[in-house]
CSV table of C-alpha atoms and ligand atoms in Angstrom, one decimal:
chain,number,residue,atom,x,y,z
A,34,MET,CA,0.1,0.0,0.0
A,35,GLU,CA,1.0,3.6,-0.8
A,36,SER,CA,2.7,5.1,2.5
A,37,ILE,CA,0.3,8.1,2.3
A,38,LEU,CA,-2.9,5.5,2.4
A,39,GLU,CA,-1.3,3.9,5.2
A,40,GLU,CA,-1.2,7.2,7.2
A,41,ILE,CA,-4.9,7.8,6.2
A,42,PHE,CA,-5.6,4.2,7.7
A,43,GLN,CA,-3.7,5.0,10.6
A,44,GLY,CA,-5.2,8.5,11.0
A,45,ILE,CA,-8.6,7.3,11.1
A,46,ILE,CA,-7.7,4.2,13.6
A,47,GLU,CA,-6.3,6.6,15.8
A,48,GLY,CA,-9.3,8.9,15.6
A,49,ASP,CA,-7.0,11.8,14.6
A,50,GLU,CA,-9.0,14.0,12.6
A,51,PRO,CA,-6.6,16.8,11.6
A,52,THR,CA,-4.1,14.2,10.4
A,53,THR,CA,-6.7,12.4,8.5
A,54,VAL,CA,-7.9,15.6,6.7
A,55,LYS,CA,-4.2,16.7,6.0
A,56,LYS,CA,-3.2,13.3,4.4
A,57,VAL,CA,-6.2,13.1,2.4
A,58,GLN,CA,-5.6,16.2,1.1
A,59,ALA,CA,-2.0,15.4,0.3
A,60,ALA,CA,-2.9,12.2,-1.6
A,61,ILE,CA,-5.5,14.2,-3.6
A,62,GLU,CA,-2.7,16.8,-4.2
A,63,GLU,CA,-0.3,13.9,-5.4
A,64,GLY,CA,-2.9,12.9,-7.8
A,65,LEU,CA,-3.9,9.5,-6.3
A,66,ASP,CA,-7.1,7.9,-7.3
A,67,PRO,CA,-10.0,9.0,-5.1
A,68,ASN,CA,-11.3,5.6,-5.2
A,69,ALA,CA,-8.3,3.9,-3.7
A,70,ILE,CA,-7.9,6.7,-1.1
A,71,LEU,CA,-11.5,6.0,-0.2
A,72,ASN,CA,-11.4,2.1,-0.3
A,73,GLN,CA,-7.8,1.3,0.7
A,74,GLY,CA,-7.3,4.1,3.3
A,75,MET,CA,-10.5,5.0,4.7
A,76,VAL,CA,-13.0,2.0,4.2
A,77,ALA,CA,-10.4,-0.4,5.2
A,78,ALA,CA,-9.8,1.5,8.6
A,79,MET,CA,-13.3,1.3,9.3
A,80,GLU,CA,-13.2,-2.5,8.7
A,81,GLU,CA,-10.1,-2.7,11.0
A,82,ILE,CA,-12.0,-0.7,13.7
A,83,GLY,CA,-14.8,-3.3,13.5
A,84,LYS,CA,-12.4,-6.1,14.2
A,85,LEU,CA,-10.9,-4.4,17.1
A,86,PHE,CA,-14.3,-3.5,18.6
A,87,GLU,CA,-15.4,-7.2,18.1
A,88,ALA,CA,-12.2,-8.5,19.9
A,89,GLY,CA,-12.7,-6.3,22.7
A,90,ASP,CA,-9.7,-3.9,22.0
A,91,PHE,CA,-11.7,-0.7,21.1
A,92,PHE,CA,-14.8,0.6,22.6
A,93,VAL,CA,-17.6,2.9,21.5
A,94,PRO,CA,-15.6,6.3,22.1
A,95,GLU,CA,-12.9,4.9,20.0
A,96,MET,CA,-15.4,4.1,17.1
A,97,LEU,CA,-16.9,7.4,17.3
A,98,VAL,CA,-13.7,9.4,17.2
A,99,ALA,CA,-12.6,7.2,14.1
A,100,SER,CA,-15.9,7.7,12.5
A,101,ARG,CA,-15.6,11.5,12.9
A,102,ALA,CA,-12.0,11.5,11.2
A,103,MET,CA,-13.5,9.3,8.3
A,104,GLN,CA,-16.3,11.7,7.8
A,105,ALA,CA,-13.9,14.7,7.8
A,106,GLY,CA,-11.7,13.0,5.3
A,107,MET,CA,-14.8,12.0,3.1
A,108,ALA,CA,-15.9,15.7,3.0
A,109,LYS,CA,-12.5,16.4,1.3
A,110,LEU,CA,-13.0,13.7,-1.1
A,111,LYS,CA,-16.6,14.7,-1.9
A,112,PRO,CA,-16.0,17.0,-4.8
A,113,LEU,CA,-13.8,14.4,-6.6
A,114,LEU,CA,-16.5,11.5,-6.2
A,115,VAL,CA,-19.4,13.8,-7.1
A,116,GLU,CA,-18.7,15.4,-10.4
A,117,SER,CA,-21.5,16.4,-12.5
A,118,ASP,CA,-25.3,16.2,-12.2
A,119,PHE,CA,-26.8,17.8,-15.6
A,120,LYS,CA,-29.7,15.5,-15.9
A,121,ALA,CA,-31.3,13.6,-12.8
A,122,ALA,CA,-31.0,10.0,-13.5
A,123,GLY,CA,-33.7,9.6,-10.9
A,124,LYS,CA,-34.9,10.8,-7.4
A,125,VAL,CA,-33.7,8.7,-4.3
A,126,VAL,CA,-34.8,8.9,-0.8
A,127,ALA,CA,-32.0,7.6,1.4
A,128,GLY,CA,-31.4,6.8,4.9
A,129,THR,CA,-30.6,4.5,7.9
A,130,VAL,CA,-33.5,2.8,9.5
A,131,GLN,CA,-35.0,3.5,12.9
A,132,GLY,CA,-33.0,2.8,16.0
A,133,ASP,CA,-29.5,2.7,13.8
A,134,LEU,CA,-27.1,5.6,14.1
A,135,HIS,CA,-24.5,4.2,11.8
A,136,ASP,CA,-24.7,6.8,8.8
A,137,ILE,CA,-21.1,6.7,7.2
A,138,GLY,CA,-22.2,4.0,4.7
A,139,ILE,CA,-25.4,5.8,3.7
A,140,HIS,CA,-23.5,9.1,3.4
A,141,LEU,CA,-21.1,7.2,1.0
A,142,VAL,CA,-23.8,5.6,-1.1
A,143,CYS,CA,-25.4,9.1,-1.5
A,144,MET,CA,-22.2,10.6,-2.7
A,145,MET,CA,-21.6,8.2,-5.3
A,146,LEU,CA,-25.3,8.0,-6.4
A,147,GLU,CA,-24.9,12.1,-6.6
A,148,GLY,CA,-21.7,11.6,-8.9
A,149,ALA,CA,-23.9,9.4,-11.3
A,150,ALA,CA,-26.4,12.2,-11.5
A,151,PHE,CA,-29.0,10.8,-9.4
A,152,GLU,CA,-30.8,13.5,-7.2
A,153,ILE,CA,-30.7,12.7,-3.4
A,154,ILE,CA,-33.0,13.4,-0.5
A,155,ASN,CA,-30.7,12.0,2.4
A,156,LEU,CA,-32.5,11.7,5.7
A,157,GLY,CA,-29.6,10.6,7.6
A,158,SER,CA,-30.0,8.1,10.4
A,159,ASP,CA,-32.6,6.8,12.7
A,160,VAL,CA,-35.3,7.1,10.2
A,161,GLY,CA,-38.7,5.6,10.9
A,162,PRO,CA,-41.0,4.0,8.3
A,163,LYS,CA,-43.5,7.2,8.7
A,164,GLU,CA,-40.8,9.4,7.5
A,165,PHE,CA,-39.6,7.4,4.7
A,166,VAL,CA,-43.4,7.0,3.6
A,167,GLU,CA,-43.9,10.8,3.9
A,168,THR,CA,-40.8,11.9,1.9
A,169,VAL,CA,-41.5,9.4,-0.9
A,170,ARG,CA,-45.2,10.7,-1.2
A,171,GLU,CA,-44.0,14.4,-1.0
A,172,THR,CA,-41.0,13.7,-3.5
A,173,GLY,CA,-42.5,11.2,-5.8
A,174,ALA,CA,-39.0,9.4,-5.5
A,175,ASP,CA,-38.1,6.6,-7.8
A,176,ILE,CA,-35.9,4.8,-5.3
A,177,VAL,CA,-35.9,4.2,-1.5
A,178,ALA,CA,-32.3,3.2,-0.2
A,179,MET,CA,-32.3,1.9,3.1
A,180,SER,CA,-29.2,1.2,5.1
A,181,ALA,CA,-28.8,-1.2,8.4
A,182,LEU,CA,-25.5,-1.9,10.2
A,183,LEU,CA,-27.2,-3.8,13.3
A,184,THR,CA,-28.7,-7.3,13.3
A,185,THR,CA,-31.2,-5.7,15.7
A,186,THR,CA,-32.4,-2.8,13.3
A,187,MET,CA,-32.7,-5.1,9.9
A,188,PRO,CA,-36.2,-5.9,10.5
A,189,ASN,CA,-37.0,-2.2,10.4
A,190,MET,CA,-36.5,-2.2,6.6
A,191,LYS,CA,-39.3,-4.8,6.2
A,192,LEU,CA,-41.6,-2.7,8.4
A,193,THR,CA,-40.5,0.3,6.2
A,194,ILE,CA,-41.5,-1.8,3.1
A,195,ASP,CA,-44.8,-2.8,4.9
A,196,ALA,CA,-45.5,0.9,5.3
A,197,LEU,CA,-45.0,1.7,1.7
A,198,THR,CA,-47.3,-1.0,0.9
A,199,GLU,CA,-50.0,0.0,3.4
A,200,ALA,CA,-49.7,3.8,1.9
A,201,GLY,CA,-50.3,2.4,-1.7
A,202,LEU,CA,-46.9,3.6,-2.6
A,203,ARG,CA,-45.0,0.2,-3.1
A,204,ASP,CA,-45.7,-0.1,-6.8
A,205,SER,CA,-44.3,3.4,-7.8
A,206,VAL,CA,-41.1,3.3,-5.9
A,207,LYS,CA,-38.3,0.8,-6.1
A,208,VAL,CA,-36.4,-0.3,-2.7
A,209,MET,CA,-32.8,-1.0,-2.6
A,210,VAL,CA,-31.1,-2.0,0.7
A,211,GLY,CA,-27.7,-2.3,2.2
A,212,GLY,CA,-25.3,-2.5,5.0
A,213,ALA,CA,-22.6,-4.8,6.4
A,214,PRO,CA,-24.9,-7.4,7.9
A,215,LEU,CA,-27.4,-7.5,4.8
A,216,THR,CA,-27.3,-10.2,2.3
A,217,ASP,CA,-29.1,-10.5,-1.2
A,218,LYS,CA,-31.0,-13.5,0.3
A,219,TYR,CA,-32.3,-11.3,3.3
A,220,ALA,CA,-33.0,-8.5,0.8
A,221,ARG,CA,-35.2,-10.9,-1.4
A,222,GLU,CA,-37.0,-12.4,1.8
A,223,ILE,CA,-38.2,-8.8,2.9
A,224,GLY,CA,-39.3,-8.1,-0.6
A,225,ALA,CA,-36.7,-5.4,-1.6
A,226,ASP,CA,-36.0,-4.8,-5.2
A,227,GLY,CA,-32.5,-5.0,-4.9
A,228,TYR,CA,-29.1,-5.3,-2.7
A,229,ALA,CA,-25.6,-4.1,-3.1
A,230,PRO,CA,-22.8,-4.8,-1.0
A,231,ASP,CA,-20.8,-1.5,-1.6
A,232,ALA,CA,-21.2,2.1,-3.0
A,233,SER,CA,-20.0,1.6,-6.4
A,234,ARG,CA,-22.3,-1.5,-7.1
A,235,THR,CA,-24.9,0.5,-5.6
A,236,VAL,CA,-24.7,2.9,-8.4
A,237,ALA,CA,-25.1,0.0,-11.2
A,238,LEU,CA,-28.1,-1.4,-9.1
A,239,ALA,CA,-29.8,2.2,-8.9
A,240,LYS,CA,-29.3,2.6,-12.5
A,241,SER,CA,-30.7,-0.9,-13.5
A,242,LEU,CA,-33.7,-0.2,-11.1
A,243,VAL,CA,-34.7,3.0,-12.9
A,244,ALA,CA,-34.2,1.7,-16.5
B,298,B12,C1,-18.3,3.4,13.1
B,298,B12,C2,-19.1,2.3,13.9
B,298,B12,C3,-20.0,2.9,14.9
B,298,B12,C4,-20.1,4.4,15.1
B,298,B12,C5,-21.1,5.0,14.0
B,298,B12,C6,-20.8,6.6,13.7
B,298,B12,C7,-21.4,7.0,12.5
B,298,B12,N1,-21.7,8.2,12.3
B,298,B12,O1,-21.8,6.2,11.6
B,298,B12,C8,-20.8,4.3,16.6
B,298,B12,C9,-19.8,4.5,17.8
B,298,B12,C10,-22.0,5.5,16.7
B,298,B12,C11,-21.5,3.2,16.7
B,298,B12,C12,-22.1,2.7,17.6
B,298,B12,C13,-22.8,1.3,17.8
B,298,B12,N2,-22.3,0.4,17.1
B,298,B12,CO1,-21.2,0.4,15.6
B,298,B12,N3,-19.8,0.1,14.2
B,298,B12,C14,-19.2,1.0,13.7
B,298,B12,C15,-18.1,0.3,12.5
B,298,B12,C16,-16.7,0.4,13.0
B,298,B12,C17,-18.0,0.9,11.3
B,298,B12,C18,-19.2,1.2,10.3
B,298,B12,C19,-18.9,2.0,9.2
B,298,B12,O2,-19.0,3.3,9.1
B,298,B12,N4,-18.2,1.3,7.9
B,298,B12,C20,-17.8,1.8,7.0
B,298,B12,C21,-18.9,2.0,5.7
B,298,B12,C22,-18.4,2.6,4.6
B,298,B12,O3,-19.5,0.9,5.6
B,298,B12,P1,-21.0,0.3,5.5
B,298,B12,O4,-21.7,1.0,6.4
B,298,B12,O5,-21.0,-1.1,5.6
B,298,B12,O6,-21.6,0.7,4.1
B,298,B12,C23,-21.2,0.0,3.0
B,298,B12,C24,-22.0,-1.0,2.4
B,298,B12,O7,-22.5,-1.8,3.6
B,298,B12,C25,-23.0,-0.5,1.4
B,298,B12,N5,-24.1,0.1,1.9
B,298,B12,C26,-24.4,0.7,3.2
B,298,B12,N6,-25.6,1.2,3.2
B,298,B12,C27,-26.2,1.1,2.0
B,298,B12,C28,-27.6,1.1,1.6
B,298,B12,C29,-27.8,0.7,0.3
B,298,B12,C30,-29.2,1.0,-0.2
B,298,B12,C31,-26.9,0.0,-0.5
B,298,B12,C32,-27.4,-0.5,-1.8
B,298,B12,C33,-25.6,-0.2,0.0
B,298,B12,C34,-25.2,0.4,1.3
B,298,B12,O8,-22.2,0.8,0.9
B,298,B12,C35,-21.3,1.1,1.9
B,298,B12,C36,-20.1,1.7,1.2
B,298,B12,O9,-19.5,0.7,0.6
B,298,B12,C37,-19.0,-1.3,12.5
B,298,B12,C38,-17.8,-2.1,12.1
B,298,B12,C39,-18.2,-2.8,10.6
B,298,B12,N7,-17.3,-3.4,10.1
B,298,B12,O10,-19.1,-2.4,10.0
B,298,B12,C40,-19.6,-1.1,13.9
B,298,B12,C41,-20.7,-2.0,14.0
B,298,B12,C42,-21.7,-1.9,12.8
B,298,B12,N8,-21.1,-1.6,15.3
B,298,B12,C43,-21.7,-2.5,16.1
B,298,B12,C44,-22.3,-2.1,17.5
B,298,B12,C45,-22.7,-3.5,18.2
B,298,B12,C46,-22.5,-1.2,18.0
B,298,B12,C47,-23.3,-0.8,19.2
B,298,B12,C48,-24.5,-1.4,19.4
B,298,B12,C49,-22.2,-0.5,20.2
B,298,B12,C50,-22.9,-0.2,21.7
B,298,B12,N9,-22.7,-1.2,22.2
B,298,B12,O11,-23.2,0.7,21.9
B,298,B12,C51,-23.7,0.9,18.8
B,298,B12,C52,-25.1,0.9,18.0
B,298,B12,C53,-25.6,2.6,18.0
B,298,B12,C54,-26.8,2.6,17.2
B,298,B12,N10,-28.0,2.5,17.7
B,298,B12,O12,-26.7,2.6,16.0
B,298,B12,C55,-21.3,-4.0,15.5
B,298,B12,C56,-22.8,-4.5,14.9
B,298,B12,C57,-23.0,-6.0,15.4
B,298,B12,C58,-24.1,-6.5,14.7
B,298,B12,N11,-24.2,-7.8,14.1
B,298,B12,O13,-25.2,-5.8,14.9
B,298,B12,C59,-20.4,-3.6,14.3
B,298,B12,C60,-20.4,-4.6,13.3
B,298,B12,C61,-19.0,-3.7,15.3
B,298,B12,C62,-18.7,-5.5,15.5
B,298,B12,N12,-17.6,-5.8,14.7
B,298,B12,O14,-19.2,-5.7,16.6
B,298,B12,N13,-20.9,2.2,15.6
């Protein structure tokens, strides 16, 4: 791995926001591929943090400072990942489901979709079925994108799909789901239209859903 990517990786692990931002900026100036900065430097660090947490070496405060460093670095990368949007490819209402505060993945997904010319309504985290339904109704969205990072909040995706059905909106909107604990099988079981394991494959999925 390029040493600057290692420094970004390390900056996030240590929750060192100033260093992370500085190194991301330096990597950009050196002309490194923004996707490499994101995936090898930043997303890889979050995966490592998950492992450290699972092993009992890291606790919630460490995860939190790391996620702040990650978000600050992502803000620097955003202009490079989100290039143009001359014609909206479709309208997406996005959010992490109720009870779940993990929002890094959904922000990333939104950034990539924005770069692919989708119009994004990002509701952030802890979004209940009612808020999803109302936003879809108000905006006439083409796609609902739901994220869940906890096994305990995954069932709230199904509750949201049920709420869309009850509101008579299910036939007019596609539903895609994602998040680390999700699988294609689970997505099909809850009646979603699609699942993608990462942000770049989300773009291909979203395009296929509106085609
Ligand atoms: C950072 C983090 C936190 C931060 C979140 C900060 C924030 N603003 O997001 C904080 C500290 C708040 C946190 C809290 C908790 N966390 Co936490 N956290 C993480 C960690 C380390 C990284 C998550 C992350 O951001 N990954 C990076 C992003 C880019 O990846 P991603 O979200 O998976 O998204 C990608 C794909 O999944 C996909 N995708 C995501 N969303 C969508 C949506 C669509 C539509 C599509 C198509 C694709 C897609 O594309 C994304 C980009 O490639 C994970 C470990 C891990 N490996 O996931 C644990 C982890 C998710 N947390 C965990 C736990 C247990 C908790 C707590 C319960 C801890 C506690 N005891 O309090 C709380 C729960 C709080 C709550 N109610 O939500 C567990 C979950 C275990 C489980 N099986 O349910 C994990 C897996 C850690 C572990 N290994 O044990 N956490």
